[in-house]
PDB file of C-alpha atoms in Angstrom:
ATOM      1  CA  MET A 930      79.616 121.980 131.627  1.00 51.00           C
ATOM      2  CA  SER A 931      77.881 121.445 128.291  1.00 69.00           C
ATOM      3  CA  ASN A 932      80.406 123.704 126.531  1.00 75.00           C
ATOM      4  CA  ALA A 933      83.303 121.769 128.055  1.00 70.00           C
ATOM      5  CA  VAL A 934      81.783 118.496 126.907  1.00 70.00           C
ATOM      6  CA  ALA A 935      81.236 119.873 123.397  1.00 74.00           C
ATOM      7  CA  ILE A 936      84.800 121.201 123.205  1.00 73.00           C
ATOM      8  CA  GLY A 937      86.181 117.883 124.440  1.00 69.00           C
ATOM      9  CA  PHE A 938      84.023 116.012 121.950  1.00 73.00           C
ATOM     10  CA  LEU A 939      85.174 118.169 119.046  1.00 81.00           C
ATOM     11  CA  GLY A 940      88.797 117.916 120.202  1.00 78.00           C
ATOM     12  CA  TYR A 941      88.552 114.136 120.248  1.00 77.00           C
ATOM     13  CA  PHE A 942      87.532 114.014 116.592  1.00 78.00           C
ATOM     14  CA  LYS A 943      89.907 116.799 115.546  1.00 79.00           C
ATOM     15  CA  ALA A 944      92.785 114.671 116.763  1.00 74.00           C
ATOM     16  CA  ARG A 945      91.493 111.701 114.753  1.00 77.00           C
ATOM     17  CA  PRO A 946      90.867 112.862 111.162  1.00 79.00           C
ATOM     18  CA  TRP A 947      90.736 109.328 109.777  1.00 79.00           C
ATOM     19  CA  LEU A 948      88.069 108.448 112.334  1.00 81.00           C
ATOM     20  CA  VAL A 949      85.933 111.291 110.981  1.00 86.00           C
ATOM     21  CA  ALA A 950      86.500 110.106 107.412  1.00 85.00           C
ATOM     22  CA  TRP A 951      85.614 106.502 108.243  1.00 83.00           C
ATOM     23  CA  LEU A 952      82.539 107.619 110.190  1.00 88.00           C
ATOM     24  CA  GLY A 953      81.407 109.500 107.090  1.00 90.00           C
ATOM     25  CA  ILE A 954      81.988 106.489 104.836  1.00 88.00           C
ATOM     26  CA  PHE A 955      80.220 104.178 107.277  1.00 88.00           C
ATOM     27  CA  ALA A 956      77.240 106.532 107.629  1.00 91.00           C
ATOM     28  CA  ALA A 957      77.047 106.872 103.836  1.00 92.00           C
ATOM     29  CA  ALA A 958      77.120 103.088 103.367  1.00 87.00           C
ATOM     30  CA  ILE A 959      74.395 102.455 105.947  1.00 88.00           C
ATOM     31  CA  GLY A 960      72.387 105.442 104.687  1.00 91.00           C
ATOM     32  CA  LEU A 961      72.522 104.139 101.108  1.00 90.00           C
ATOM     33  CA  LEU A 962      71.268 100.743 102.250  1.00 86.00           C
ATOM     34  CA  GLY A 963      68.438 102.438 104.116  1.00 89.00           C
ATOM     35  CA  LEU A 964      67.452 104.753 101.250  1.00 91.00           C
ATOM     36  CA  THR A 965      67.314 101.858  98.801  1.00 89.00           C
ATOM     37  CA  GLY A 966      65.076  99.879 101.152  1.00 87.00           C
ATOM     38  CA  ASN A 967      67.580  97.120 101.797  1.00 89.00           C
ATOM     39  CA  ILE A 968      67.542  97.384 105.599  1.00 90.00           C
ATOM     40  CA  HIS A 969      64.560  95.300 106.645  1.00 90.00           C
ATOM     41  CA  LEU A 970      63.153  93.025 109.348  1.00 91.00           C
ATOM     42  CA  GLN A 971      62.079  89.426 109.406  1.00 89.00           C
ATOM     43  CA  GLY A 972      60.684  87.001 111.943  1.00 87.00           C
ATOM     44  CA  SER A 973      59.579  88.811 115.105  1.00 88.00           C
ATOM     45  CA  GLY A 974      61.352  91.957 113.936  1.00 87.00           C
ATOM     46  CA  ARG A 975      63.339  92.073 117.177  1.00 90.00           C
ATOM     47  CA  PRO A 976      67.077  91.341 117.411  1.00 92.00           C
ATOM     48  CA  THR A 977      67.801  87.759 118.445  1.00 94.00           C
ATOM     49  CA  TRP A 978      70.188  86.833 121.240  1.00 94.00           C
ATOM     50  CA  LEU A 979      72.873  86.133 118.626  1.00 94.00           C
ATOM     51  CA  GLU A 980      72.532  89.667 117.284  1.00 94.00           C
ATOM     52  CA  TRP A 981      72.618  91.197 120.761  1.00 95.00           C
ATOM     53  CA  SER A 982      75.664  89.108 121.681  1.00 95.00           C
ATOM     54  CA  VAL A 983      77.634  90.624 118.785  1.00 94.00           C
ATOM     55  CA  ILE A 984      76.833  94.167 119.941  1.00 94.00           C
ATOM     56  CA  ILE A 985      77.503  93.422 123.618  1.00 95.00           C
ATOM     57  CA  ILE A 986      80.876  91.808 122.856  1.00 95.00           C
ATOM     58  CA  ALA A 987      81.873  94.753 120.641  1.00 94.00           C
ATOM     59  CA  ALA A 988      80.981  97.263 123.366  1.00 95.00           C
ATOM     60  CA  ALA A 989      82.711  95.197 126.060  1.00 96.00           C
ATOM     61  CA  VAL A 990      85.968  94.931 124.083  1.00 95.00           C
ATOM     62  CA  TRP A 991      86.022  98.666 123.329  1.00 94.00           C
ATOM     63  CA  LEU A 992      85.305  99.608 126.959  1.00 96.00           C
ATOM     64  CA  PHE A 993      87.896  97.161 128.312  1.00 96.00           C
ATOM     65  CA  ALA A 994      90.549  98.620 126.011  1.00 94.00           C
ATOM     66  CA  LYS A 995      89.531 102.178 126.897  1.00 93.00           C
ATOM     67  CA  LEU A 996      89.211 101.820 130.663  1.00 95.00           C
ATOM     68  CA  VAL A 997      91.738  99.099 131.480  1.00 94.00           C
ATOM     69  CA  LEU A 998      94.345  99.262 128.702  1.00 91.00           C
ATOM     70  CA  HIS A 999      93.902 103.027 128.110  1.00 91.00           C
ATOM     71  CA  THR A1000      93.761 102.433 124.364  1.00 88.00           C
ATOM     72  CA  ASP A1001      91.174 103.885 122.003  1.00 88.00           C
ATOM     73  CA  LEU A1002      90.110 101.324 119.409  1.00 90.00           C
ATOM     74  CA  SER A1003      87.460 103.438 117.646  1.00 89.00           C
ATOM     75  CA  GLU A1004      89.408 103.703 114.391  1.00 88.00           C
ATOM     76  CA  GLU A1005      90.204  99.997 114.346  1.00 90.00           C
ATOM     77  CA  TYR A1006      86.550  99.161 114.926  1.00 91.00           C
ATOM     78  CA  LEU A1007      85.184 101.457 112.246  1.00 90.00           C
ATOM     79  CA  PHE A1008      87.763 100.414 109.670  1.00 88.00           C
ATOM     80  CA  GLY A1009      87.207  96.743 110.523  1.00 90.00           C
ATOM     81  CA  THR A1010      83.456  97.159 110.128  1.00 90.00           C
ATOM     82  CA  LEU A1011      83.951  98.768 106.716  1.00 87.00           C
ATOM     83  CA  PHE A1012      86.128  95.831 105.686  1.00 86.00           C
ATOM     84  CA  GLY A1013      83.421  93.523 107.020  1.00 85.00           C
ATOM     85  CA  ILE A1014      80.766  95.238 104.891  1.00 85.00           C
ATOM     86  CA  GLN A1015      82.966  94.760 101.838  1.00 84.00           C
ATOM     87  CA  TRP A1016      83.674  91.121 102.690  1.00 85.00           C
ATOM     88  CA  GLU A1017      79.999  90.330 103.346  1.00 86.00           C
ATOM     89  CA  PHE A1018      78.803  91.837 100.071  1.00 84.00           C
ATOM     90  CA  LEU A1019      81.524  90.164  98.018  1.00 84.00           C
ATOM     91  CA  THR A1020      80.970  86.721  99.542  1.00 84.00           C
ATOM     92  CA  GLU A1021      77.185  86.843 100.074  1.00 85.00           C
ATOM     93  CA  PRO A1022      76.493  83.996  97.594  1.00 85.00           C
ATOM     94  CA  TYR A1023      78.711  81.609  99.551  1.00 85.00           C
ATOM     95  CA  TRP A1024      76.617  81.321 102.713  1.00 86.00           C
ATOM     96  CA  THR A1025      73.001  81.701 103.804  1.00 90.00           C
ATOM     97  CA  TYR A1026      72.110  83.223 107.159  1.00 91.00           C
ATOM     98  CA  LEU A1027      69.320  81.276 108.810  1.00 87.00           C
ATOM     99  CA  PRO A1028      66.052  83.223 109.327  1.00 82.00           C
ATOM    100  CA  ASP A1029      65.550  82.137 112.939  1.00 86.00           C
ATOM    101  CA  ARG A1030      69.018  83.388 113.927  1.00 91.00           C
ATOM    102  CA  PHE A1031      68.994  86.966 112.615  1.00 92.00           C
ATOM    103  CA  ASN A1032      66.029  89.328 112.262  1.00 92.00           C
ATOM    104  CA  VAL A1033      67.521  92.755 111.417  1.00 93.00           C
ATOM    105  CA  LEU A1034      68.969  92.553 107.904  1.00 92.00           C
ATOM    106  CA  ALA A1035      71.131  95.005 105.949  1.00 88.00           C
ATOM    107  CA  TRP A1036      70.816  93.452 102.490  1.00 84.00           C
ATOM    108  CA  LYS A1037      69.222  90.195 101.395  1.00 86.00           C
ATOM    109  CA  ASP A1038      70.012  87.900 104.361  1.00 88.00           C
ATOM    110  CA  ILE A1039      73.070  89.762 105.730  1.00 89.00           C
ATOM    111  CA  PRO A1040      72.469  90.700 109.407  1.00 91.00           C
ATOM    112  CA  LEU A1041      72.955  94.406 110.118  1.00 89.00           C
ATOM    113  CA  MET A1042      74.213  93.907 113.660  1.00 88.00           C
ATOM    114  CA  GLY A1043      76.496  91.129 112.494  1.00 85.00           C
ATOM    115  CA  LEU A1044      78.602  93.731 110.684  1.00 86.00           C
ATOM    116  CA  ALA A1045      79.854  94.872 114.098  1.00 87.00           C
ATOM    117  CA  GLY A1046      81.259  91.372 114.531  1.00 91.00           C
ATOM    118  CA  TRP A1047      83.783  92.083 111.787  1.00 92.00           C
ATOM    119  CA  GLY A1048      84.925  95.160 113.655  1.00 92.00           C
ATOM    120  CA  THR A1049      85.500  93.032 116.749  1.00 94.00           C
ATOM    121  CA  ASN A1050      87.221  90.241 114.820  1.00 94.00           C
ATOM    122  CA  PHE A1051      89.703  92.490 113.065  1.00 93.00           C
ATOM    123  CA  THR A1052      90.299  94.784 116.037  1.00 94.00           C
ATOM    124  CA  VAL A1053      91.000  91.983 118.508  1.00 95.00           C
ATOM    125  CA  ALA A1054      93.060  90.041 115.952  1.00 95.00           C
ATOM    126  CA  LEU A1055      95.189  93.125 115.248  1.00 93.00           C
ATOM    127  CA  PHE A1056      95.743  93.758 118.953  1.00 92.00           C
ATOM    128  CA  PHE A1057      96.612  90.092 119.595  1.00 93.00           C
ATOM    129  CA  SER A1058      98.922  89.929 116.563  1.00 93.00           C
ATOM    130  CA  GLU A1059     100.944  92.893 117.773  1.00 90.00           C
ATOM    131  CA  TRP A1060     101.112  91.379 121.247  1.00 92.00           C
ATOM    132  CA  ILE A1061     102.562  88.187 119.712  1.00 92.00           C
ATOM    133  CA  GLY A1062     105.032  90.285 117.709  1.00 91.00           C
ATOM    134  CA  ARG A1063     106.275  92.059 120.812  1.00 90.00           C
ATOM    135  CA  LYS A1064     106.564  88.895 122.881  1.00 91.00           C
ATOM    136  CA  ALA A1065     107.893  86.466 120.277  1.00 90.00           C
ATOM    137  CA  PHE A1066     110.035  88.722 118.070  1.00 89.00           C
ATOM    138  CA  LYS A1067     110.600  91.827 120.251  1.00 88.00           C
ATOM    139  CA  LEU A1068     109.063  94.002 117.530  1.00 83.00           C
ATOM    140  CA  SER A1069     108.641  97.671 118.371  1.00 79.00           C
ATOM    141  CA  ALA A1070     105.659  99.756 117.230  1.00 71.00           C
ATOM    142  CA  LYS A1071     107.665 100.999 114.225  1.00 71.00           C
ATOM    143  CA  LYS A1072     109.401  97.756 113.308  1.00 73.00           C
ATOM    144  CA  ILE A1073     106.169  95.783 113.420  1.00 78.00           C
ATOM    145  CA  ILE A1074     105.064  97.500 110.207  1.00 76.00           C
ATOM    146  CA  PHE A1075     108.169  96.723 108.193  1.00 76.00           C
ATOM    147  CA  ASP A1076     109.244  93.322 109.551  1.00 82.00           C
ATOM    148  CA  TRP A1077     108.013  90.358 107.485  1.00 86.00           C
ATOM    149  CA  ARG A1078     107.559  88.323 110.676  1.00 90.00           C
ATOM    150  CA  VAL A1079     104.453  90.345 111.481  1.00 89.00           C
ATOM    151  CA  LEU A1080     102.711  88.357 108.730  1.00 89.00           C
ATOM    152  CA  LEU A1081     103.285  85.204 110.775  1.00 92.00           C
ATOM    153  CA  CYS A1082     101.745  86.942 113.767  1.00 93.00           C
ATOM    154  CA  ASP A1083      98.808  88.089 111.629  1.00 93.00           C
ATOM    155  CA  ALA A1084      98.227  84.622 110.192  1.00 93.00           C
ATOM    156  CA  LEU A1085      98.216  83.012 113.648  1.00 94.00           C
ATOM    157  CA  SER A1086      96.077  85.720 115.223  1.00 95.00           C
ATOM    158  CA  ILE A1087      93.345  85.816 112.587  1.00 94.00           C
ATOM    159  CA  GLN A1088      93.059  82.026 112.656  1.00 94.00           C
ATOM    160  CA  LEU A1089      92.641  82.005 116.424  1.00 93.00           C
ATOM    161  CA  ILE A1090      90.306  84.998 116.605  1.00 94.00           C
ATOM    162  CA  GLY A1091      88.582  85.165 113.203  1.00 92.00           C
ATOM    163  CA  SER A1092      88.246  81.487 112.423  1.00 92.00           C
ATOM    164  CA  GLY A1093      87.422  80.826 116.073  1.00 93.00           C
ATOM    165  CA  ALA A1094      84.486  83.243 115.866  1.00 94.00           C
ATOM    166  CA  GLU A1095      83.477  81.714 112.523  1.00 92.00           C
ATOM    167  CA  TRP A1096      83.338  78.288 114.161  1.00 93.00           C
ATOM    168  CA  LEU A1097      81.457  79.567 117.240  1.00 94.00           C
ATOM    169  CA  TYR A1098      78.699  81.409 115.382  1.00 93.00           C
ATOM    170  CA  GLY A1099      78.629  79.418 112.171  1.00 90.00           C
ATOM    171  CA  ILE A1100      79.259  75.822 113.255  1.00 91.00           C
ATOM    172  CA  HIS A1101      78.472  75.680 116.985  1.00 93.00           C
ATOM    173  CA  PHE A1102      75.466  78.026 117.047  1.00 93.00           C
ATOM    174  CA  HIS A1103      74.598  77.219 113.398  1.00 92.00           C
ATOM    175  CA  GLY A1104      73.962  80.822 112.456  1.00 92.00           C
ATOM    176  CA  TRP A1105      74.371  80.139 108.746  1.00 91.00           C
ATOM    177  CA  ASP A1106      74.781  77.418 106.127  1.00 90.00           C
ATOM    178  CA  TYR A1107      77.713  77.328 103.732  1.00 87.00           C
ATOM    179  CA  ASN A1108      76.933  77.243 100.007  1.00 85.00           C
ATOM    180  CA  LEU A1109      80.379  75.924  99.186  1.00 75.00           C
ATOM    181  CA  GLY A1110      81.576  72.521  98.145  1.00 76.00           C
ATOM    182  CA  PHE A1111      84.813  73.070 100.087  1.00 77.00           C
ATOM    183  CA  GLY A1112      86.916  71.589  97.315  1.00 79.00           C
ATOM    184  CA  MET A1113      90.045  72.099  99.414  1.00 83.00           C
ATOM    185  CA  GLY A1114      88.599  69.980 102.202  1.00 86.00           C
ATOM    186  CA  LYS A1115      87.759  70.923 105.785  1.00 89.00           C
ATOM    187  CA  SER A1116      89.955  71.895 108.693  1.00 91.00           C
ATOM    188  CA  PRO A1117      89.596  70.313 112.160  1.00 90.00           C
ATOM    189  CA  LEU A1118      87.164  73.141 113.001  1.00 88.00           C
ATOM    190  CA  GLY A1119      84.798  71.927 110.300  1.00 88.00           C
ATOM    191  CA  LEU A1120      85.475  75.003 108.166  1.00 89.00           C
ATOM    192  CA  GLY A1121      86.620  74.810 104.571  1.00 88.00           C
ATOM    193  CA  TRP A1122      90.264  75.745 104.066  1.00 90.00           C
ATOM    194  CA  GLU A1123      88.949  78.383 101.693  1.00 88.00           C
ATOM    195  CA  VAL A1124      87.458  80.172 104.717  1.00 88.00           C
ATOM    196  CA  HIS A1125      90.785  80.136 106.579  1.00 90.00           C
ATOM    197  CA  LEU A1126      92.614  81.387 103.495  1.00 90.00           C
ATOM    198  CA  GLY A1127      90.064  84.138 102.920  1.00 87.00           C
ATOM    199  CA  TYR A1128      90.473  85.376 106.483  1.00 89.00           C
ATOM    200  CA  MET A1129      94.233  85.694 106.042  1.00 90.00           C
ATOM    201  CA  ILE A1130      93.975  87.561 102.726  1.00 88.00           C
ATOM    202  CA  VAL A1131      91.502  90.123 104.085  1.00 88.00           C
ATOM    203  CA  PHE A1132      93.316  90.517 107.402  1.00 90.00           C
ATOM    204  CA  PHE A1133      96.716  91.086 105.775  1.00 88.00           C
ATOM    205  CA  TRP A1134      95.139  93.968 103.869  1.00 86.00           C
ATOM    206  CA  TYR A1135      93.340  95.351 106.903  1.00 89.00           C
ATOM    207  CA  GLY A1136      96.265  94.937 109.313  1.00 88.00           C
ATOM    208  CA  THR A1137      98.882  96.618 107.128  1.00 84.00           C
ATOM    209  CA  THR A1138      96.625  99.550 106.225  1.00 84.00           C
ATOM    210  CA  MET A1139      95.473 100.085 109.803  1.00 86.00           C
ATOM    211  CA  ARG A1140      99.004  99.982 111.226  1.00 86.00           C
ATOM    212  CA  VAL A1141     100.446 102.465 108.760  1.00 81.00           C
ATOM    213  CA  TRP A1142      97.624 104.977 109.180  1.00 78.00           C
ATOM    214  CA  LYS A1143      97.505 104.602 112.959  1.00 74.00           C
ATOM    215  CA  ARG A1144     101.262 105.060 113.390  1.00 72.00           C
ATOM    216  CA  LYS A1145     101.268 107.978 110.985  1.00 69.00           C
ATOM    217  CA  LEU A1146      98.539 109.717 112.973  1.00 64.00           C
ATOM    218  CA  GLU A1147     100.371 109.053 116.233  1.00 62.00           C
ATOM    219  CA  GLY A1148     103.610 110.448 114.793  1.00 58.00           C
ATOM    220  CA  ALA A1149     105.402 107.107 115.053  1.00 51.00           C
ATOM    221  CA  LEU A1150     106.354 107.115 111.351  1.00 47.00           C
TER     222      LEU A1150
END
């Protein structure tokens, strides 16, 4: 039984070379943060309910896709988390996570468990965008990569999913303060238009890259 499990486990990763590569990059990134002493605790030292909610939602989405939709989203999650790490480090000066909301930190005040939230945001937004493309524009799996209308689907999806999560955790639950003057003004959600624009820029990059690699691996290109 153990041999069968091991063979199945190895076969799963053998069929997903990019997943192995992204796992290695992710492990290296987290390992580097740990070795340099940047992963640290504050407050009680225990994850808060906000931190646990991010992990629970991520696990629930992955399991729902796996068991109900029969779709494996591991690559989307890992790649989305890597994009989230990049986005967090680049934009760290623009917001401050509040100390009573997050206790397990990856670097300065960036919550370690919060990085999984980026994986969920991008993964769900990508899935929803392609659903819109199929329903609204009848885009096939291959055409959705090359048709410019997918950008409209991406823009709508990331605003509903990404900006919606930003409002929920940032504005409603007040998980962080913004260190921005919001010179472009605020949207009805109370977010600066810069935040909405930033989401679209990052998601266009993530969505296009993920689609091409995923289709290539599945032999659809």
